[in-house]
């Protein structure tokens, strides 16, 4: 019964010792039950105990399916189910193949998706029939000054009157984050 408390105990010890948690630690690490190989994930679907000797829920952890160039269609199918998008099995399989091909193409160019679950989530949403993006970036600009205070502005639009946001920060890239959040929050 107390096995489910192991991850919280491990986090407590890490915080007490002021150290970063080890993601690869057995049972308690974020990657302890992570799977990314295509055949590996397909086998896990048929028999979960074939690649892990204990159910992650029994020790307070969870199974993670990673997306990478080593992934197979089953990895994407799992993510589609995880996102909760409803589509027929044939359509889901077809879209999963298209998403997987895109991931492999992007990874060959240097992108990585193992830690970018939101990017995969967006790919799945884009592949869904009737998807409508919540906003569009119409324009943006960034100014860099010698005084170490840079600014960025962005215009996002959902309707005719597009809100504009401006923010300043210690770098143009960092300045774009608050600007985007501010213009999106104005609309919601």
PDB file of C-alpha atoms in Angstrom:
ATOM      1  CA  UNK A   1       0.000   0.000   0.000  1.00  0.00           C
ATOM      2  CA  UNK A   2       2.790   2.438   0.886  1.00  0.00           C
ATOM      3  CA  UNK A   3       4.616   1.753  -2.381  1.00  0.00           C
ATOM      4  CA  UNK A   4       2.527   4.445  -4.073  1.00  0.00           C
ATOM      5  CA  UNK A   5       4.144   7.008  -1.767  1.00  0.00           C
ATOM      6  CA  UNK A   6       7.689   6.261  -2.964  1.00  0.00           C
ATOM      7  CA  UNK A   7       7.765   9.104  -5.560  1.00  0.00           C
ATOM      8  CA  UNK A   8       6.664  11.726  -3.019  1.00  0.00           C
ATOM      9  CA  UNK A   9       9.225  10.402  -0.512  1.00  0.00           C
ATOM     10  CA  UNK A  10      11.908  10.580  -3.203  1.00  0.00           C
ATOM     11  CA  UNK A  11      10.927  14.196  -4.039  1.00  0.00           C
ATOM     12  CA  UNK A  12      11.014  15.069  -0.333  1.00  0.00           C
ATOM     13  CA  UNK A  13      14.533  13.625   0.004  1.00  0.00           C
ATOM     14  CA  UNK A  14      15.700  15.471  -3.130  1.00  0.00           C
ATOM     15  CA  UNK A  15      14.282  18.763  -1.842  1.00  0.00           C
ATOM     16  CA  UNK A  16      15.785  18.229   1.605  1.00  0.00           C
ATOM     17  CA  UNK A  17      19.204  17.511   0.081  1.00  0.00           C
ATOM     18  CA  UNK A  18      18.746  20.404  -2.380  1.00  0.00           C
ATOM     19  CA  UNK A  19      19.455  18.232  -5.416  1.00  0.00           C
ATOM     20  CA  UNK A  20      17.754  17.810  -8.752  1.00  0.00           C
ATOM     21  CA  UNK A  21      15.627  14.662  -9.061  1.00  0.00           C
ATOM     22  CA  UNK A  22      17.143  11.889 -11.169  1.00  0.00           C
ATOM     23  CA  UNK A  23      14.705  11.343 -14.038  1.00  0.00           C
ATOM     24  CA  UNK A  24      16.189   7.915 -14.726  1.00  0.00           C
ATOM     25  CA  UNK A  25      15.926   6.654 -11.135  1.00  0.00           C
ATOM     26  CA  UNK A  26      14.266   3.238 -10.866  1.00  0.00           C
ATOM     27  CA  UNK A  27      10.565   3.299  -9.954  1.00  0.00           C
ATOM     28  CA  UNK A  28      10.452   7.024  -9.028  1.00  0.00           C
ATOM     29  CA  UNK A  29      12.137   8.755 -11.988  1.00  0.00           C
ATOM     30  CA  UNK A  30      10.061  10.519 -14.619  1.00  0.00           C
ATOM     31  CA  UNK A  31      11.595   8.214 -17.243  1.00  0.00           C
ATOM     32  CA  UNK A  32      11.466   5.014 -15.195  1.00  0.00           C
ATOM     33  CA  UNK A  33       8.488   3.803 -17.234  1.00  0.00           C
ATOM     34  CA  UNK A  34       9.157   5.710 -20.474  1.00  0.00           C
ATOM     35  CA  UNK A  35       8.989   3.853 -23.783  1.00  0.00           C
ATOM     36  CA  UNK A  36       9.778   5.112 -27.280  1.00  0.00           C
ATOM     37  CA  UNK A  37      10.733   2.285 -29.645  1.00  0.00           C
ATOM     38  CA  UNK A  38       7.966   1.430 -32.121  1.00  0.00           C
ATOM     39  CA  UNK A  39       8.020  -2.362 -31.667  1.00  0.00           C
ATOM     40  CA  UNK A  40       8.523  -1.895 -27.949  1.00  0.00           C
ATOM     41  CA  UNK A  41       5.370   0.249 -27.620  1.00  0.00           C
ATOM     42  CA  UNK A  42       3.344  -2.082 -29.860  1.00  0.00           C
ATOM     43  CA  UNK A  43       4.328  -5.035 -27.644  1.00  0.00           C
ATOM     44  CA  UNK A  44       3.443  -3.009 -24.534  1.00  0.00           C
ATOM     45  CA  UNK A  45      -0.068  -2.505 -25.920  1.00  0.00           C
ATOM     46  CA  UNK A  46      -0.543  -6.268 -26.193  1.00  0.00           C
ATOM     47  CA  UNK A  47       1.142  -7.222 -22.930  1.00  0.00           C
ATOM     48  CA  UNK A  48       2.180  -4.382 -20.585  1.00  0.00           C
ATOM     49  CA  UNK A  49       4.287  -6.639 -18.381  1.00  0.00           C
ATOM     50  CA  UNK A  50       6.420  -7.728 -21.341  1.00  0.00           C
ATOM     51  CA  UNK A  51       8.663  -4.655 -20.970  1.00  0.00           C
ATOM     52  CA  UNK A  52       8.080  -3.574 -17.377  1.00  0.00           C
ATOM     53  CA  UNK A  53       8.115  -5.916 -14.419  1.00  0.00           C
ATOM     54  CA  UNK A  54       5.666  -3.900 -12.331  1.00  0.00           C
ATOM     55  CA  UNK A  55       2.664  -1.715 -13.097  1.00  0.00           C
ATOM     56  CA  UNK A  56       3.791   1.936 -12.749  1.00  0.00           C
ATOM     57  CA  UNK A  57       0.590   2.791 -10.856  1.00  0.00           C
ATOM     58  CA  UNK A  58       1.553   0.283  -8.153  1.00  0.00           C
ATOM     59  CA  UNK A  59       4.581   2.429  -7.270  1.00  0.00           C
ATOM     60  CA  UNK A  60       2.917   5.822  -7.749  1.00  0.00           C
ATOM     61  CA  UNK A  61       4.365   6.507 -11.186  1.00  0.00           C
ATOM     62  CA  UNK A  62       2.945   6.481 -14.705  1.00  0.00           C
ATOM     63  CA  UNK A  63       3.766   5.015 -18.112  1.00  0.00           C
ATOM     64  CA  UNK A  64       5.067   7.538 -20.664  1.00  0.00           C
ATOM     65  CA  UNK A  65       5.145   7.029 -24.411  1.00  0.00           C
ATOM     66  CA  UNK A  66       7.824   9.178 -26.040  1.00  0.00           C
ATOM     67  CA  UNK A  67       7.849  10.365 -29.616  1.00  0.00           C
ATOM     68  CA  UNK A  68      11.098  10.280 -31.597  1.00  0.00           C
ATOM     69  CA  UNK A  69      12.616   9.014 -34.841  1.00  0.00           C
ATOM     70  CA  UNK A  70      12.540   5.542 -33.259  1.00  0.00           C
ATOM     71  CA  UNK A  71       8.776   5.696 -32.760  1.00  0.00           C
ATOM     72  CA  UNK A  72       6.268   3.642 -34.634  1.00  0.00           C
ATOM     73  CA  UNK A  73       2.668   4.288 -35.576  1.00  0.00           C
ATOM     74  CA  UNK A  74       1.517   2.813 -32.245  1.00  0.00           C
ATOM     75  CA  UNK A  75       3.326   5.604 -30.341  1.00  0.00           C
ATOM     76  CA  UNK A  76       1.279   8.221 -32.190  1.00  0.00           C
ATOM     77  CA  UNK A  77      -1.919   6.172 -31.808  1.00  0.00           C
ATOM     78  CA  UNK A  78      -1.338   6.155 -28.029  1.00  0.00           C
ATOM     79  CA  UNK A  79      -0.890   9.932 -28.065  1.00  0.00           C
ATOM     80  CA  UNK A  80      -4.091  10.373 -30.095  1.00  0.00           C
ATOM     81  CA  UNK A  81      -5.982   8.355 -27.451  1.00  0.00           C
ATOM     82  CA  UNK A  82      -4.241  10.329 -24.684  1.00  0.00           C
ATOM     83  CA  UNK A  83      -5.301  13.645 -26.267  1.00  0.00           C
ATOM     84  CA  UNK A  84      -8.876  12.352 -26.444  1.00  0.00           C
ATOM     85  CA  UNK A  85      -9.488  13.101 -30.112  1.00  0.00           C
ATOM     86  CA  UNK A  86     -12.309  10.980 -31.478  1.00  0.00           C
ATOM     87  CA  UNK A  87     -11.869   9.612 -34.986  1.00  0.00           C
ATOM     88  CA  UNK A  88     -12.346   6.227 -36.558  1.00  0.00           C
ATOM     89  CA  UNK A  89      -9.603   3.620 -36.191  1.00  0.00           C
ATOM     90  CA  UNK A  90      -8.765   3.728 -39.920  1.00  0.00           C
ATOM     91  CA  UNK A  91      -8.572   7.530 -39.991  1.00  0.00           C
ATOM     92  CA  UNK A  92      -6.540   7.586 -36.760  1.00  0.00           C
ATOM     93  CA  UNK A  93      -4.096   5.065 -38.239  1.00  0.00           C
ATOM     94  CA  UNK A  94      -3.743   7.089 -41.435  1.00  0.00           C
ATOM     95  CA  UNK A  95      -3.233  10.361 -39.556  1.00  0.00           C
ATOM     96  CA  UNK A  96      -0.801   8.684 -37.134  1.00  0.00           C
ATOM     97  CA  UNK A  97       1.311   7.553 -40.092  1.00  0.00           C
ATOM     98  CA  UNK A  98       1.332  11.099 -41.518  1.00  0.00           C
ATOM     99  CA  UNK A  99       2.292  12.608 -38.133  1.00  0.00           C
ATOM    100  CA  UNK A 100       5.012   9.984 -37.649  1.00  0.00           C
ATOM    101  CA  UNK A 101       6.473  10.756 -41.084  1.00  0.00           C
ATOM    102  CA  UNK A 102       6.507  14.458 -40.216  1.00  0.00           C
ATOM    103  CA  UNK A 103       8.231  13.778 -36.875  1.00  0.00           C
ATOM    104  CA  UNK A 104      10.888  11.642 -38.572  1.00  0.00           C
ATOM    105  CA  UNK A 105      11.485  14.295 -41.243  1.00  0.00           C
ATOM    106  CA  UNK A 106      11.807  17.062 -38.641  1.00  0.00           C
ATOM    107  CA  UNK A 107      14.083  14.979 -36.411  1.00  0.00           C
ATOM    108  CA  UNK A 108      16.378  14.340 -39.387  1.00  0.00           C
ATOM    109  CA  UNK A 109      16.719  18.143 -39.571  1.00  0.00           C
ATOM    110  CA  UNK A 110      17.689  18.412 -35.895  1.00  0.00           C
ATOM    111  CA  UNK A 111      14.352  18.817 -34.105  1.00  0.00           C
ATOM    112  CA  UNK A 112      13.616  16.666 -31.074  1.00  0.00           C
ATOM    113  CA  UNK A 113      10.207  15.649 -29.752  1.00  0.00           C
ATOM    114  CA  UNK A 114      11.023  13.467 -26.731  1.00  0.00           C
ATOM    115  CA  UNK A 115      10.523  16.406 -24.357  1.00  0.00           C
ATOM    116  CA  UNK A 116       8.140  18.366 -26.566  1.00  0.00           C
ATOM    117  CA  UNK A 117       4.814  16.706 -25.867  1.00  0.00           C
ATOM    118  CA  UNK A 118       2.904  19.930 -26.550  1.00  0.00           C
ATOM    119  CA  UNK A 119       4.310  20.015 -30.097  1.00  0.00           C
ATOM    120  CA  UNK A 120       3.064  16.469 -30.720  1.00  0.00           C
ATOM    121  CA  UNK A 121      -0.278  17.424 -29.171  1.00  0.00           C
ATOM    122  CA  UNK A 122      -0.553  20.324 -31.633  1.00  0.00           C
ATOM    123  CA  UNK A 123       0.329  18.050 -34.573  1.00  0.00           C
ATOM    124  CA  UNK A 124      -2.491  15.740 -33.523  1.00  0.00           C
ATOM    125  CA  UNK A 125      -4.943  18.644 -33.245  1.00  0.00           C
ATOM    126  CA  UNK A 126      -3.880  19.956 -36.674  1.00  0.00           C
ATOM    127  CA  UNK A 127      -4.569  16.502 -38.129  1.00  0.00           C
ATOM    128  CA  UNK A 128      -8.092  16.518 -36.690  1.00  0.00           C
ATOM    129  CA  UNK A 129     -11.006  17.287 -38.979  1.00  0.00           C
ATOM    130  CA  UNK A 130     -12.457  20.732 -38.329  1.00  0.00           C
ATOM    131  CA  UNK A 131      -9.484  22.023 -36.333  1.00  0.00           C
ATOM    132  CA  UNK A 132      -9.546  25.793 -36.030  1.00  0.00           C
ATOM    133  CA  UNK A 133      -6.452  27.487 -34.561  1.00  0.00           C
ATOM    134  CA  UNK A 134      -7.272  29.697 -31.566  1.00  0.00           C
ATOM    135  CA  UNK A 135      -5.296  32.649 -33.002  1.00  0.00           C
ATOM    136  CA  UNK A 136      -2.925  33.640 -35.798  1.00  0.00           C
ATOM    137  CA  UNK A 137       0.277  35.627 -35.551  1.00  0.00           C
ATOM    138  CA  UNK A 138      -0.138  38.423 -38.065  1.00  0.00           C
ATOM    139  CA  UNK A 139       3.119  40.221 -37.414  1.00  0.00           C
ATOM    140  CA  UNK A 140       5.857  40.633 -34.848  1.00  0.00           C
ATOM    141  CA  UNK A 141       8.905  42.768 -34.345  1.00  0.00           C
ATOM    142  CA  UNK A 142      11.798  42.861 -31.927  1.00  0.00           C
ATOM    143  CA  UNK A 143      14.143  45.726 -31.133  1.00  0.00           C
ATOM    144  CA  UNK A 144      17.552  45.308 -29.577  1.00  0.00           C
ATOM    145  CA  UNK A 145      19.163  48.273 -27.833  1.00  0.00           C
ATOM    146  CA  UNK A 146      22.614  48.803 -26.291  1.00  0.00           C
ATOM    147  CA  UNK A 147      21.072  49.385 -22.868  1.00  0.00           C
ATOM    148  CA  UNK A 148      20.351  45.635 -22.363  1.00  0.00           C
ATOM    149  CA  UNK A 149      16.619  46.288 -22.371  1.00  0.00           C
ATOM    150  CA  UNK A 150      14.978  44.935 -25.484  1.00  0.00           C
ATOM    151  CA  UNK A 151      11.371  45.009 -26.541  1.00  0.00           C
ATOM    152  CA  UNK A 152       9.088  42.853 -28.606  1.00  0.00           C
ATOM    153  CA  UNK A 153       5.628  43.306 -29.985  1.00  0.00           C
ATOM    154  CA  UNK A 154       3.239  40.861 -31.516  1.00  0.00           C
ATOM    155  CA  UNK A 155      -0.115  41.132 -33.209  1.00  0.00           C
ATOM    156  CA  UNK A 156      -2.438  38.168 -32.869  1.00  0.00           C
ATOM    157  CA  UNK A 157      -5.836  37.934 -34.461  1.00  0.00           C
ATOM    158  CA  UNK A 158      -8.960  35.892 -34.034  1.00  0.00           C
ATOM    159  CA  UNK A 159     -11.326  38.539 -35.267  1.00  0.00           C
ATOM    160  CA  UNK A 160     -11.153  41.917 -37.045  1.00  0.00           C
ATOM    161  CA  UNK A 161      -9.797  43.972 -34.127  1.00  0.00           C
ATOM    162  CA  UNK A 162      -6.506  42.278 -33.399  1.00  0.00           C
ATOM    163  CA  UNK A 163      -5.020  43.069 -29.993  1.00  0.00           C
ATOM    164  CA  UNK A 164      -1.455  44.332 -29.881  1.00  0.00           C
ATOM    165  CA  UNK A 165       0.985  43.649 -27.087  1.00  0.00           C
ATOM    166  CA  UNK A 166       4.328  45.213 -26.240  1.00  0.00           C
ATOM    167  CA  UNK A 167       6.766  44.141 -23.545  1.00  0.00           C
ATOM    168  CA  UNK A 168      10.358  44.786 -22.578  1.00  0.00           C
ATOM    169  CA  UNK A 169      12.889  42.377 -21.163  1.00  0.00           C
ATOM    170  CA  UNK A 170      16.543  41.377 -21.078  1.00  0.00           C
ATOM    171  CA  UNK A 171      16.486  39.970 -24.609  1.00  0.00           C
ATOM    172  CA  UNK A 172      14.104  39.973 -27.568  1.00  0.00           C
ATOM    173  CA  UNK A 173      13.200  36.295 -27.310  1.00  0.00           C
ATOM    174  CA  UNK A 174      12.303  36.531 -23.621  1.00  0.00           C
ATOM    175  CA  UNK A 175      10.268  39.693 -24.338  1.00  0.00           C
ATOM    176  CA  UNK A 176       8.045  37.812 -26.810  1.00  0.00           C
ATOM    177  CA  UNK A 177       6.640  35.455 -24.159  1.00  0.00           C
ATOM    178  CA  UNK A 178       4.843  38.076 -22.019  1.00  0.00           C
ATOM    179  CA  UNK A 179       3.704  39.861 -25.164  1.00  0.00           C
ATOM    180  CA  UNK A 180       2.065  36.719 -26.528  1.00  0.00           C
ATOM    181  CA  UNK A 181       0.441  35.872 -23.188  1.00  0.00           C
ATOM    182  CA  UNK A 182      -0.850  39.429 -22.770  1.00  0.00           C
ATOM    183  CA  UNK A 183      -2.432  39.590 -26.225  1.00  0.00           C
ATOM    184  CA  UNK A 184      -3.992  36.149 -25.896  1.00  0.00           C
ATOM    185  CA  UNK A 185      -5.431  36.941 -22.428  1.00  0.00           C
ATOM    186  CA  UNK A 186      -6.971  40.174 -23.737  1.00  0.00           C
ATOM    187  CA  UNK A 187      -9.049  38.075 -26.124  1.00  0.00           C
ATOM    188  CA  UNK A 188     -10.246  35.363 -23.753  1.00  0.00           C
TER     189      UNK A 188
END
